[in-house]
PDB file of C-alpha atoms in Angstrom:
ATOM      1  CA  PHE A1199      50.184 -32.706 138.566  1.00 89.00           C
ATOM      2  CA  CYS A1200      50.828 -32.629 134.821  1.00 90.00           C
ATOM      3  CA  VAL A1201      47.808 -34.855 134.138  1.00 91.00           C
ATOM      4  CA  GLN A1202      45.614 -32.713 136.393  1.00 91.00           C
ATOM      5  CA  GLU A1203      46.628 -29.602 134.448  1.00 91.00           C
ATOM      6  CA  ALA A1204      46.050 -31.326 131.095  1.00 88.00           C
ATOM      7  CA  LEU A1205      42.581 -32.737 131.843  1.00 91.00           C
ATOM      8  CA  PRO A1206      40.719 -29.500 130.972  1.00 89.00           C
ATOM      9  CA  LEU A1207      42.166 -29.812 127.455  1.00 87.00           C
ATOM     10  CA  PHE A1208      40.273 -33.087 126.974  1.00 87.00           C
ATOM     11  CA  THR A1209      36.775 -31.649 127.263  1.00 82.00           C
ATOM     12  CA  GLU A1210      35.633 -31.869 123.645  1.00 75.00           C
ATOM     13  CA  THR A1211      37.346 -34.914 122.169  1.00 75.00           C
ATOM     14  CA  PRO A1212      38.770 -38.223 123.324  1.00 78.00           C
ATOM     15  CA  GLY A1213      42.440 -38.162 124.101  1.00 91.00           C
ATOM     16  CA  HIS A1214      45.593 -40.062 124.854  1.00 95.00           C
ATOM     17  CA  ILE A1215      48.098 -39.713 127.659  1.00 96.00           C
ATOM     18  CA  VAL A1216      51.425 -41.484 127.241  1.00 97.00           C
ATOM     19  CA  PHE A1217      53.991 -41.725 130.028  1.00 97.00           C
ATOM     20  CA  ILE A1218      57.667 -42.518 129.442  1.00 95.00           C
ATOM     21  CA  SER A1219      59.221 -45.221 131.585  1.00 94.00           C
ATOM     22  CA  SER A1220      62.475 -47.167 131.490  1.00 89.00           C
ATOM     23  CA  LEU A1221      63.839 -50.642 132.095  1.00 86.00           C
ATOM     24  CA  GLY A1222      64.823 -49.454 135.559  1.00 81.00           C
ATOM     25  CA  SER A1223      61.172 -50.038 136.458  1.00 87.00           C
ATOM     26  CA  ARG A1224      61.647 -53.770 135.923  1.00 83.00           C
ATOM     27  CA  PHE A1225      65.231 -54.546 136.934  1.00 79.00           C
ATOM     28  CA  TYR A1226      67.143 -53.388 139.976  1.00 76.00           C
ATOM     29  CA  ASN A1227      70.248 -51.401 139.178  1.00 73.00           C
ATOM     30  CA  PRO A1228      71.954 -49.537 142.029  1.00 75.00           C
ATOM     31  CA  SER A1229      73.287 -47.081 139.442  1.00 69.00           C
ATOM     32  CA  TYR A1230      69.729 -46.056 138.539  1.00 73.00           C
ATOM     33  CA  PRO A1231      67.878 -44.813 141.624  1.00 76.00           C
ATOM     34  CA  LEU A1232      64.847 -43.666 139.577  1.00 83.00           C
ATOM     35  CA  GLY A1233      63.802 -47.255 138.912  1.00 83.00           C
ATOM     36  CA  SER A1234      61.386 -47.488 141.817  1.00 88.00           C
ATOM     37  CA  MET A1235      59.746 -44.211 140.785  1.00 91.00           C
ATOM     38  CA  LYS A1236      59.350 -45.507 137.216  1.00 92.00           C
ATOM     39  CA  ALA A1237      57.752 -48.700 138.571  1.00 91.00           C
ATOM     40  CA  ALA A1238      55.330 -46.621 140.640  1.00 94.00           C
ATOM     41  CA  MET A1239      54.555 -44.521 137.564  1.00 95.00           C
ATOM     42  CA  GLU A1240      53.633 -47.657 135.605  1.00 96.00           C
ATOM     43  CA  SER A1241      51.164 -48.474 138.371  1.00 96.00           C
ATOM     44  CA  VAL A1242      49.726 -44.952 138.083  1.00 97.00           C
ATOM     45  CA  VAL A1243      49.267 -45.575 134.341  1.00 98.00           C
ATOM     46  CA  ARG A1244      46.986 -48.525 135.120  1.00 97.00           C
ATOM     47  CA  ASP A1245      45.107 -46.547 137.762  1.00 97.00           C
ATOM     48  CA  LEU A1246      44.603 -43.488 135.545  1.00 97.00           C
ATOM     49  CA  ALA A1247      43.564 -45.688 132.619  1.00 97.00           C
ATOM     50  CA  GLU A1248      40.620 -46.973 134.618  1.00 97.00           C
ATOM     51  CA  GLY A1249      39.826 -43.633 136.224  1.00 96.00           C
ATOM     52  CA  LEU A1250      39.812 -41.754 132.913  1.00 95.00           C
ATOM     53  CA  ARG A1251      38.081 -44.452 130.854  1.00 94.00           C
ATOM     54  CA  PRO A1252      34.630 -42.817 131.364  1.00 93.00           C
ATOM     55  CA  ARG A1253      36.044 -39.626 129.822  1.00 92.00           C
ATOM     56  CA  ASN A1254      37.275 -41.568 126.778  1.00 92.00           C
ATOM     57  CA  ILE A1255      40.923 -40.822 127.599  1.00 95.00           C
ATOM     58  CA  SER A1256      43.363 -43.677 127.116  1.00 96.00           C
ATOM     59  CA  VAL A1257      46.444 -43.818 129.315  1.00 97.00           C
ATOM     60  CA  ASN A1258      49.473 -45.945 128.457  1.00 98.00           C
ATOM     61  CA  ALA A1259      53.243 -45.850 128.759  1.00 98.00           C
ATOM     62  CA  VAL A1260      56.346 -46.583 126.736  1.00 98.00           C
ATOM     63  CA  CYS A1261      59.189 -48.281 128.567  1.00 95.00           C
ATOM     64  CA  GLY A1262      62.372 -47.456 126.720  1.00 93.00           C
ATOM     65  CA  GLY A1263      65.503 -49.519 126.685  1.00 89.00           C
ATOM     66  CA  ILE A1264      68.907 -47.896 126.621  1.00 86.00           C
ATOM     67  CA  VAL A1265      68.622 -44.787 124.488  1.00 86.00           C
ATOM     68  CA  LYS A1266      71.716 -42.877 123.466  1.00 78.00           C
ATOM     69  CA  THR A1267      70.753 -39.423 124.667  1.00 80.00           C
ATOM     70  CA  ASP A1268      72.589 -36.983 126.928  1.00 75.00           C
ATOM     71  CA  SER A1269      71.604 -39.110 129.936  1.00 72.00           C
ATOM     72  CA  PHE A1270      73.520 -42.016 128.401  1.00 69.00           C
ATOM     73  CA  LYS A1271      76.769 -40.206 129.197  1.00 67.00           C
ATOM     74  CA  THR A1272      75.904 -40.292 132.896  1.00 69.00           C
ATOM     75  CA  LEU A1273      74.744 -43.910 132.752  1.00 68.00           C
ATOM     76  CA  ARG A1274      78.012 -44.917 131.078  1.00 68.00           C
ATOM     77  CA  ASN A1275      79.929 -43.438 134.011  1.00 67.00           C
ATOM     78  CA  LEU A1276      77.808 -45.278 136.592  1.00 68.00           C
ATOM     79  CA  TRP A1277      77.298 -48.681 134.962  1.00 69.00           C
ATOM     80  CA  GLU A1278      80.568 -50.173 133.746  1.00 70.00           C
ATOM     81  CA  ASP A1279      78.948 -53.279 132.209  1.00 73.00           C
ATOM     82  CA  ILE A1280      77.119 -51.117 129.696  1.00 75.00           C
ATOM     83  CA  ALA A1281      80.209 -51.362 127.515  1.00 74.00           C
ATOM     84  CA  TYR A1282      79.343 -55.023 126.866  1.00 78.00           C
ATOM     85  CA  ILE A1283      75.903 -54.354 125.408  1.00 81.00           C
ATOM     86  CA  PRO A1284      75.994 -54.784 121.620  1.00 82.00           C
ATOM     87  CA  ASP A1285      75.287 -51.629 119.616  1.00 83.00           C
ATOM     88  CA  GLU A1286      72.291 -53.249 117.907  1.00 89.00           C
ATOM     89  CA  LEU A1287      70.468 -53.328 121.278  1.00 88.00           C
ATOM     90  CA  PHE A1288      70.577 -49.562 121.771  1.00 89.00           C
ATOM     91  CA  VAL A1289      67.329 -47.745 120.996  1.00 93.00           C
ATOM     92  CA  GLU A1290      67.121 -44.575 118.934  1.00 93.00           C
ATOM     93  CA  PRO A1291      65.020 -41.705 120.318  1.00 94.00           C
ATOM     94  CA  GLU A1292      62.877 -41.908 117.169  1.00 96.00           C
ATOM     95  CA  GLU A1293      61.914 -45.485 118.044  1.00 97.00           C
ATOM     96  CA  ILE A1294      60.506 -44.291 121.367  1.00 97.00           C
ATOM     97  CA  ALA A1295      58.727 -41.453 119.549  1.00 97.00           C
ATOM     98  CA  ASP A1296      57.207 -43.956 117.079  1.00 98.00           C
ATOM     99  CA  ALA A1297      55.703 -45.938 119.968  1.00 98.00           C
ATOM    100  CA  VAL A1298      54.332 -42.744 121.541  1.00 98.00           C
ATOM    101  CA  ALA A1299      52.811 -41.733 118.195  1.00 98.00           C
ATOM    102  CA  PHE A1300      51.241 -45.185 117.850  1.00 98.00           C
ATOM    103  CA  LEU A1301      49.732 -45.001 121.360  1.00 98.00           C
ATOM    104  CA  SER A1302      48.425 -41.517 120.577  1.00 96.00           C
ATOM    105  CA  GLY A1303      46.521 -42.538 117.478  1.00 94.00           C
ATOM    106  CA  PRO A1304      43.530 -44.600 116.351  1.00 93.00           C
ATOM    107  CA  PRO A1305      45.482 -47.845 115.720  1.00 95.00           C
ATOM    108  CA  SER A1306      45.985 -48.167 119.494  1.00 95.00           C
ATOM    109  CA  ARG A1307      42.252 -48.007 120.297  1.00 93.00           C
ATOM    110  CA  GLY A1308      42.364 -51.480 121.884  1.00 95.00           C
ATOM    111  CA  ILE A1309      45.238 -50.682 124.237  1.00 97.00           C
ATOM    112  CA  CYS A1310      44.497 -49.205 127.650  1.00 97.00           C
ATOM    113  CA  GLY A1311      46.562 -49.118 130.840  1.00 98.00           C
ATOM    114  CA  GLN A1312      49.519 -50.888 129.287  1.00 98.00           C
ATOM    115  CA  THR A1313      53.254 -50.309 129.176  1.00 97.00           C
ATOM    116  CA  ILE A1314      54.864 -51.163 125.861  1.00 97.00           C
ATOM    117  CA  VAL A1315      58.549 -52.068 126.062  1.00 96.00           C
ATOM    118  CA  VAL A1316      60.715 -50.664 123.272  1.00 97.00           C
ATOM    119  CA  ASP A1317      64.171 -52.095 123.911  1.00 93.00           C
ATOM    120  CA  LYS A1318      65.100 -54.146 120.825  1.00 92.00           C
ATOM    121  CA  GLY A1319      64.826 -57.260 122.977  1.00 88.00           C
ATOM    122  CA  LEU A1320      67.447 -56.230 125.554  1.00 87.00           C
ATOM    123  CA  SER A1321      65.179 -57.168 128.468  1.00 85.00           C
ATOM    124  CA  ASN A1322      64.863 -60.682 127.020  1.00 84.00           C
ATOM    125  CA  ARG A1323      68.615 -61.057 127.434  1.00 76.00           C
ATOM    126  CA  ILE A1324      69.075 -59.290 130.761  1.00 65.00           C
ATOM    127  CA  HIS A1325      70.091 -62.458 132.615  1.00 60.00           C
ATOM    128  CA  HIS A1326      72.321 -63.773 129.858  1.00 57.00           C
ATOM    129  CA  PRO A1327      75.938 -62.677 129.936  1.00 58.00           C
ATOM    130  CA  MET A1328      76.797 -60.149 127.265  1.00 55.00           C
ATOM    131  CA  PRO A1329      79.754 -61.115 125.104  1.00 56.00           C
ATOM    132  CA  LYS A1330      82.883 -59.206 126.032  1.00 59.00           C
ATOM    133  CA  LYS A1331      83.928 -56.835 123.258  1.00 55.00           C
TER     134      LYS A1331
END
């Protein structure tokens, strides 16, 4: 619905739409029930990218790793193993914003229908045991 409401704003110039996803779209975690909705959203990104291509509107997404925001407090209560993730693998909100800014500007002109993962490499290590602190 948000995209439908925004489309009239794209009448005069090309534009960019950037969705925000999460690692829950890629890995099952019973503590994160939104994962399947995020996975579906990433599919919508690909669909919209093709559907809006004739209007010169690029559609992409940023898949964030574990970001220490207010929602982190809830995640910490639901996922006990989060305590074993090293601090250097947590993402700052500004790092997500940087990726959104990149996808919203001219340097991203060759990217369409993609989801860029910003997780400091956490998803590369998801099946490796985290060292106990």
